[in-house]
Every structure is written in structure tokens, then in C-alpha cells.
Short mmCIF file of C-alpha atoms and ligand atoms in Angstrom, two decimals:
data_model
loop_
_atom_site.label_atom_id
_atom_site.label_comp_id
_atom_site.label_asym_id
_atom_site.label_seq_id
_atom_site.Cartn_x
_atom_site.Cartn_y
_atom_site.Cartn_z
CA MET A 85 85.34 76.76 39.13
CA LYS A 86 83.17 77.39 42.55
CA VAL A 87 84.72 80.42 45.09
CA LEU A 88 85.76 77.70 47.57
CA ASP A 89 87.69 75.87 44.84
CA LYS A 90 89.76 78.52 44.22
CA PHE A 91 91.22 78.60 47.64
CA ASN A 92 92.82 74.89 47.50
CA LEU A 93 96.40 75.22 47.27
CA LYS A 94 96.87 71.12 47.38
CA GLY A 95 100.08 70.07 45.61
CA GLN A 96 101.71 73.96 46.01
CA VAL A 97 105.17 74.82 47.43
CA ALA A 98 105.13 78.05 49.67
CA ILE A 99 108.12 79.79 51.51
CA VAL A 100 107.36 81.33 54.43
CA THR A 101 110.34 83.48 55.95
CA GLY A 102 110.64 83.93 59.98
CA ALA A 103 107.94 81.01 60.24
CA ALA A 104 109.45 79.50 63.10
CA THR A 105 106.87 81.46 65.58
CA GLY A 106 104.24 84.54 65.61
CA LEU A 107 102.59 85.31 62.83
CA GLY A 108 104.40 83.66 60.18
CA LYS A 109 103.60 80.36 61.84
CA ALA A 110 100.12 80.97 61.75
CA MET A 111 100.00 82.07 58.23
CA ALA A 112 102.25 79.05 57.28
CA THR A 113 99.28 76.89 59.16
CA ALA A 114 96.71 78.43 56.95
CA LEU A 115 98.63 77.64 53.74
CA ALA A 116 99.31 74.40 54.92
CA GLN A 117 95.72 73.32 56.10
CA ALA A 118 94.68 74.08 52.46
CA GLY A 119 97.12 71.90 51.31
CA SER A 120 100.13 73.59 50.57
CA ASN A 121 103.75 72.06 51.20
CA ILE A 122 105.59 74.59 53.41
CA VAL A 123 109.50 75.69 53.82
CA ILE A 124 110.18 77.98 56.59
CA PRO A 125 113.52 79.60 56.10
CA ASP A 126 114.66 81.26 59.74
CA VAL A 127 117.60 81.98 61.46
CA ASN A 128 116.06 80.20 64.59
CA LEU A 129 116.62 76.42 63.03
CA GLU A 130 115.33 74.50 65.95
CA ALA A 131 112.16 76.61 66.30
CA ALA A 132 111.68 76.26 62.63
CA GLU A 133 112.14 72.38 62.78
CA LYS A 134 109.81 72.33 65.44
CA THR A 135 107.18 73.88 63.69
CA ALA A 136 107.69 72.35 60.23
CA GLN A 137 107.37 68.96 62.25
CA GLU A 138 104.32 70.18 63.75
CA LEU A 139 102.77 71.15 60.41
CA ALA A 140 103.72 68.20 58.58
CA GLU A 141 101.70 66.07 61.28
CA ASN A 142 98.90 67.98 61.74
CA GLU A 143 98.35 69.05 58.55
CA GLY A 144 99.44 66.13 56.35
CA ILE A 145 101.81 68.07 54.14
CA GLU A 146 105.57 68.11 53.60
CA ALA A 147 107.53 70.95 55.62
CA ILE A 148 111.18 71.61 55.90
CA ALA A 149 113.03 73.97 58.29
CA ILE A 150 116.46 75.99 56.26
CA LYS A 151 118.63 77.69 58.53
CA MET A 152 118.84 81.30 56.93
CA ASP A 153 119.50 85.11 57.57
CA VAL A 154 117.40 87.11 55.06
CA THR A 155 120.13 89.87 54.88
CA LYS A 156 123.02 87.25 53.67
CA GLU A 157 122.48 86.69 49.86
CA ASP A 158 124.42 83.89 49.75
CA GLU A 159 122.44 81.80 51.97
CA VAL A 160 119.16 83.55 50.43
CA ASN A 161 120.25 81.95 46.74
CA ALA A 162 121.08 78.43 48.54
CA MET A 163 117.97 78.09 50.16
CA VAL A 164 116.11 78.89 46.95
CA GLU A 165 118.73 76.53 45.08
CA LYS A 166 117.26 73.72 47.81
CA VAL A 167 113.52 74.28 47.41
CA VAL A 168 114.10 73.96 43.62
CA GLU A 169 115.95 71.19 43.92
CA ARG A 170 113.45 69.33 46.35
CA PHE A 171 109.99 70.30 44.95
CA GLY A 172 110.70 71.67 41.68
CA LYS A 173 109.04 74.71 41.69
CA ILE A 174 108.07 77.65 44.21
CA ASP A 175 104.19 78.88 43.83
CA ILE A 176 103.95 81.05 46.94
CA LEU A 177 106.35 83.66 48.78
CA PHE A 178 105.83 85.12 52.18
CA ASN A 179 108.35 87.45 52.88
CA ASN A 180 107.32 87.92 56.68
CA ALA A 181 110.56 87.80 58.50
CA GLY A 182 111.30 91.17 60.80
CA ILE A 183 112.43 92.91 63.88
CA VAL A 184 111.32 96.17 65.62
CA ILE A 185 113.87 98.21 68.09
CA ASN A 186 112.18 100.67 69.94
CA GLY A 187 114.03 103.95 70.89
CA LYS A 188 113.98 107.99 70.17
CA ALA A 189 115.30 108.98 67.23
CA GLU A 190 117.71 111.29 68.30
CA GLU A 191 119.06 108.21 70.63
CA THR A 192 118.91 105.58 67.72
CA SER A 193 122.56 104.20 66.90
CA TYR A 194 123.37 103.68 63.20
CA GLU A 195 124.02 100.06 63.89
CA ASP A 196 120.28 99.69 65.35
CA TRP A 197 118.88 101.94 62.78
CA TYR A 198 120.55 99.44 59.91
CA LYS A 199 120.13 96.58 61.49
CA VAL A 200 115.99 97.34 61.49
CA ILE A 201 116.12 98.81 57.60
CA ASP A 202 118.60 95.43 56.52
CA ILE A 203 116.32 92.72 58.06
CA ASN A 204 112.64 94.61 57.43
CA LEU A 205 113.66 96.06 54.34
CA ASN A 206 116.80 94.96 52.51
CA GLY A 207 115.99 91.17 53.33
CA VAL A 208 112.31 91.51 51.68
CA PHE A 209 114.69 92.62 48.44
CA LEU A 210 116.86 89.87 48.73
CA VAL A 211 114.41 87.18 48.98
CA SER A 212 111.81 88.71 46.13
CA LYS A 213 114.86 88.97 44.17
CA ALA A 214 116.07 85.28 44.27
CA VAL A 215 112.58 83.64 44.42
CA GLY A 216 111.19 86.12 41.77
CA LYS A 217 113.83 84.76 39.08
CA VAL A 218 112.00 81.50 39.36
CA MET A 219 108.57 82.51 39.32
CA ILE A 220 109.78 84.63 36.03
CA GLU A 221 110.84 81.35 34.69
CA GLN A 222 107.63 79.55 35.52
CA LYS A 223 105.62 82.51 34.32
CA LYS A 224 103.25 82.11 37.65
CA GLY A 225 103.66 83.16 41.23
CA SER A 226 102.37 85.04 44.55
CA ILE A 227 104.22 87.03 46.79
CA VAL A 228 103.15 88.54 50.12
CA ASN A 229 104.57 91.11 51.90
CA ILE A 230 104.02 91.81 55.44
CA SER A 231 104.40 95.05 56.31
CA SER A 232 102.98 96.97 59.20
CA MET A 233 100.34 99.76 59.71
CA SER A 234 102.98 101.33 60.95
CA GLY A 235 104.40 102.09 57.39
CA ILE A 236 100.86 103.55 56.73
CA ILE A 237 100.70 105.86 59.80
CA VAL A 238 103.02 106.71 62.91
CA ASN A 239 101.86 104.28 65.59
CA THR A 240 102.04 106.59 68.52
CA PRO A 241 103.33 106.91 71.34
CA GLN A 242 105.77 104.33 70.48
CA CYS A 243 109.00 105.97 68.88
CA GLN A 244 110.09 103.35 66.13
CA ALA A 245 111.34 105.69 63.13
CA SER A 246 113.45 102.79 61.59
CA TYR A 247 110.81 100.32 61.93
CA ASN A 248 107.97 102.91 60.66
CA ALA A 249 110.59 103.54 58.08
CA SER A 250 111.47 99.73 57.23
CA LYS A 251 108.04 99.28 56.82
CA ALA A 252 107.09 101.81 54.50
CA GLY A 253 109.40 101.00 52.26
CA VAL A 254 108.49 97.37 51.94
CA ILE A 255 104.95 98.90 50.57
CA MET A 256 106.42 100.80 47.97
CA LEU A 257 109.02 97.50 47.21
CA THR A 258 105.38 95.60 47.14
CA LYS A 259 103.97 98.10 44.16
CA SER A 260 107.18 98.40 42.55
CA LEU A 261 108.19 94.42 42.37
CA ALA A 262 103.85 94.35 41.10
CA MET A 263 104.31 96.69 38.34
CA GLU A 264 107.49 94.99 37.10
CA TRP A 265 106.46 91.06 37.47
CA ALA A 266 102.66 91.53 36.63
CA LYS A 267 103.50 90.98 32.35
CA HIS A 268 105.60 87.49 34.01
CA ASN A 269 102.20 86.19 36.04
CA ILE A 270 103.45 87.09 39.00
CA ARG A 271 101.34 89.11 41.76
CA VAL A 272 102.51 91.09 44.73
CA ASN A 273 100.54 91.97 47.68
CA THR A 274 101.21 93.29 50.95
CA ILE A 275 99.32 92.65 54.77
CA ALA A 276 99.77 95.66 56.79
CA PRO A 277 98.91 94.07 60.51
CA GLY A 278 98.16 96.41 63.48
CA TYR A 279 99.08 95.05 66.70
CA MET A 280 98.97 91.58 67.16
CA LYS A 281 100.29 89.38 70.08
CA THR A 282 103.70 87.74 69.68
CA GLU A 283 106.67 88.12 70.65
CA LEU A 284 107.70 91.07 68.78
CA THR A 285 104.94 93.00 70.90
CA LYS A 286 105.08 90.82 74.12
CA LYS A 287 107.42 93.61 75.83
CA PHE A 288 105.24 96.26 74.66
CA PHE A 289 101.91 94.59 76.20
CA GLU A 290 103.97 93.35 79.37
CA SER A 291 105.22 96.82 79.91
CA GLY A 292 101.44 98.05 80.76
CA GLY A 293 100.44 101.42 81.91
CA GLY A 294 100.46 104.56 80.02
CA GLU A 295 101.39 103.33 76.26
CA VAL A 296 99.43 100.26 76.10
CA ASP A 297 96.28 102.48 77.44
CA THR A 298 96.74 104.75 74.69
CA TRP A 299 97.48 102.32 71.96
CA LEU A 300 94.06 100.39 72.97
CA SER A 301 92.15 103.92 73.40
CA MET A 302 93.04 104.25 69.78
CA THR A 303 91.83 100.96 68.04
CA PRO A 304 88.32 101.15 67.65
CA MET A 305 88.13 97.11 68.86
CA GLY A 306 89.81 97.73 71.60
CA ARG A 307 92.03 94.95 71.45
CA PRO A 308 95.35 93.63 69.65
CA GLY A 309 94.45 90.72 67.06
CA ASN A 310 95.53 87.00 67.31
CA PRO A 311 98.04 85.61 64.68
CA GLU A 312 95.52 83.45 63.39
CA GLU A 313 93.29 86.48 62.51
CA LEU A 314 95.74 86.64 59.70
CA GLY A 315 95.12 83.23 58.29
CA ALA A 316 92.19 83.90 56.09
CA ILE A 317 93.71 86.98 54.15
CA ALA A 318 96.93 85.01 53.81
CA LEU A 319 94.98 82.18 52.37
CA TYR A 320 93.12 84.79 49.71
CA LEU A 321 96.72 86.55 48.69
CA ALA A 322 98.26 83.14 48.08
CA SER A 323 95.66 81.54 46.16
CA ASP A 324 93.97 82.17 42.76
CA ALA A 325 90.88 83.50 45.04
CA SER A 326 92.81 86.95 44.48
CA SER A 327 93.76 86.65 40.84
CA PHE A 328 93.10 90.35 40.13
CA ALA A 329 95.20 91.69 42.48
CA THR A 330 98.34 92.99 42.88
CA GLY A 331 100.16 95.87 44.33
CA SER A 332 97.76 96.44 46.99
CA VAL A 333 97.93 97.09 50.61
CA PHE A 334 95.39 94.91 52.96
CA THR A 335 95.24 96.33 56.38
CA ILE A 336 94.28 94.49 59.00
CA ASP A 337 94.19 96.74 62.38
CA GLY A 338 91.07 96.43 64.14
CA GLY A 339 90.28 99.75 62.77
CA TYR A 340 93.08 102.14 64.22
CA THR A 341 94.04 103.07 60.69
CA ALA A 342 90.31 104.55 60.50
CA LEU A 343 90.90 107.07 62.80
P1 NAD B 700 108.58 87.40 66.05
O1 NAD B 700 109.53 87.90 66.80
O2 NAD B 700 107.20 86.38 66.82
O3 NAD B 700 108.90 86.37 64.60
C1 NAD B 700 109.85 86.71 63.93
C2 NAD B 700 110.83 85.39 63.42
O4 NAD B 700 111.43 86.00 62.36
C3 NAD B 700 111.04 84.96 64.13
O5 NAD B 700 111.11 83.23 64.23
C4 NAD B 700 112.50 85.09 63.89
O6 NAD B 700 113.43 83.78 64.11
C5 NAD B 700 112.82 85.39 62.43
N1 NAD B 700 113.53 86.31 61.64
C6 NAD B 700 114.21 87.51 62.54
N2 NAD B 700 115.40 87.85 61.78
C7 NAD B 700 115.30 87.15 61.12
C8 NAD B 700 116.61 87.02 59.94
N3 NAD B 700 117.57 88.17 59.82
N4 NAD B 700 116.32 86.34 58.99
C9 NAD B 700 115.16 85.25 58.98
N5 NAD B 700 114.43 84.89 60.24
C10 NAD B 700 114.57 86.00 61.04
O7 NAD B 700 107.51 88.49 64.93
P2 NAD B 700 105.86 88.55 64.40
O8 NAD B 700 105.23 89.23 64.99
O9 NAD B 700 105.49 87.50 64.28
O10 NAD B 700 106.42 89.34 63.11
C11 NAD B 700 106.41 88.89 61.34
C12 NAD B 700 106.46 89.99 60.90
O11 NAD B 700 105.18 90.52 61.32
C13 NAD B 700 107.52 90.86 60.87
O12 NAD B 700 107.98 91.52 59.68
C14 NAD B 700 106.79 92.19 61.83
O13 NAD B 700 107.44 93.35 61.25
C15 NAD B 700 105.39 91.99 60.99
N6 NAD B 700 104.26 92.62 62.00
C16 NAD B 700 103.91 92.26 63.04
C17 NAD B 700 103.37 92.87 64.00
C18 NAD B 700 103.04 92.56 65.65
O14 NAD B 700 102.02 93.15 66.10
N7 NAD B 700 103.36 91.30 66.00
C19 NAD B 700 102.33 94.01 63.45
C20 NAD B 700 102.48 94.24 62.14
C21 NAD B 700 103.67 93.63 61.27
#
């Protein structure tokens, strides 16, 4: 098989959580362009439906949106049941849905702390568990978790202890699942992006001044990433092109963590 053929996802089925917007949408687009059908479970059904329609029209694949909260186990299980009923299999899972709530640690309420950990870490576990059972039966699957460079380094000067802790958790969950499921022919990897321009970081970039300047001066490439710049790594990890990669962290951050 020639190398470019390994990236072909024709006829495959990929679930990308939180792909209504942002990085999830960009990664789902890359998978769709390689031929994969796409499922978008998201709390924002209206935006998810719009993205699914765009993908189906532009890329000539099947795409569906499902209203789902990654922290609700019954909704997660119902989503997986629906996908198997509709497509008969799940080849690829991207655990992408996530949030950030910034604030000084000493002023963070337990409610806000828990919300971030619940969506960013517990959600990855719940969706992986439900999809993992299907993949174990199939003896095949690729799972890609979206962590962050903030799971590896402290993204100073921002105060976001809950976010950093949740993303560090995603990295260790990735390694743990990779170890447990390699025998079932399921690979589990994580992409750790640096700052990318999306809704999640809009407030930060619009705040201007001190924090943004500090951050830019600490980024060798001197700019944030565009969501589309994750498309190729998403396709690599989803496809057979990465057949010997599992339990690994792929950092894409304009050089921030190299310093
Ligand atoms: P975004 O806010 O643009 O998109 C997040 C999506 O997740 C939205 O569609 C939202 O509706 C959905 N979502 C939120 N809570 C949900 C829940 N409980 N259940 C289901 N869906 C839910 O954010 P983004 O920047 O595209 O971030 C995507 C992922 O990438 C997140 O995990 C984020 O932490 C991570 N990340 C982002 C950056 C960045 O700079 N943008 C950097 C590193 C990592």
C-alpha cells in the first residue's frame, strides 16, 4: 500500500464530540475530506446540525448531529446506540468537547472547578467507555483525545488550575486506555494543542495588553494556531497511517513547550 492510501477513510465512521464549532469542526472536516462519515454529538444541537449539513453537502459524506452532554452517561450510551443502529460500527472517536473557566485558584468555587473537570476529564472517560465497548467487539478502533499543552506545562500568565489539571488527566487517561486496549487492536492517542483561535480563546485574545503580549513573546512562532492546522494530525492519528502509534502525546503549539 502506498503511503497516501493509508490516510484514506472512505466508508469509515467517526464520532467527534463538540464538533459543532472550533477545533472539533476543523478536525471533523479533515476526516470528512478523507471520506469518513461523521457523527457530531454536542450540547449545541442547532450549531451541530448546521455543521453536519455543511459537511454532508461539501464533502459528499453522511453526517449527523446528536444532542448530547458528555457528562450524562445515559445520553452518551443513547448516542452510541444510535450510531451503531445507523452505521453498524464505529471506527474513530475524537473526544474533543471541552471548556475553560479562568480564575485565581483561591477564588475558584467548587462548582466551577467540578464543571471543568466533569466536562474535560469525566466526559472523555464516559464516551471512551461506551465507544470502547463497541470497538472491543469489533477488535478495531482509533481514539484521539484532545488534551492541551496546558496538560504538560503551566500556561502562564493565565490562572486556570482546573483546566490544567483536567488536561493533565486526559493525558494519563489516554496512556491508561492505550495500555488496556492495545490487545483489542484499539489505539489511543492525544493531541496537545497550544493556543488556537476559537470561541474558547476569543475572550483571551480580545482582552489585549499584558497577558496576550506575554504569551506571544513565549511562543517561538509568535502567533496562535488556526483550527485547520490540526487537520493533518487528526487525519494521521485517525487513520492507518499511524498504525504503530498508541499512548502518545502529539504537541502542536508553535514551539511554546520547546522553551
Ligand atoms: P469551542 O468552545 O470552540 O468548542 C467546544 C465545543 O464543545 C462546542 O461546540 C460546545 O458546544 C461543545 N461542548 C461544550 N460542553 C459540552 C458538553 N458538556 N457536551 C458536549 N459538547 C460540549 O472550543 P475549542 O477551542 O474548539 O476546543 C475544543 C477542544 O480543544 C477542547 O477540549 C479544548 O480544551 C481543546 N483545546 C483548545 C485550545 C484552543 O486554544 N482553542 C487549545 C488546546 C486545547
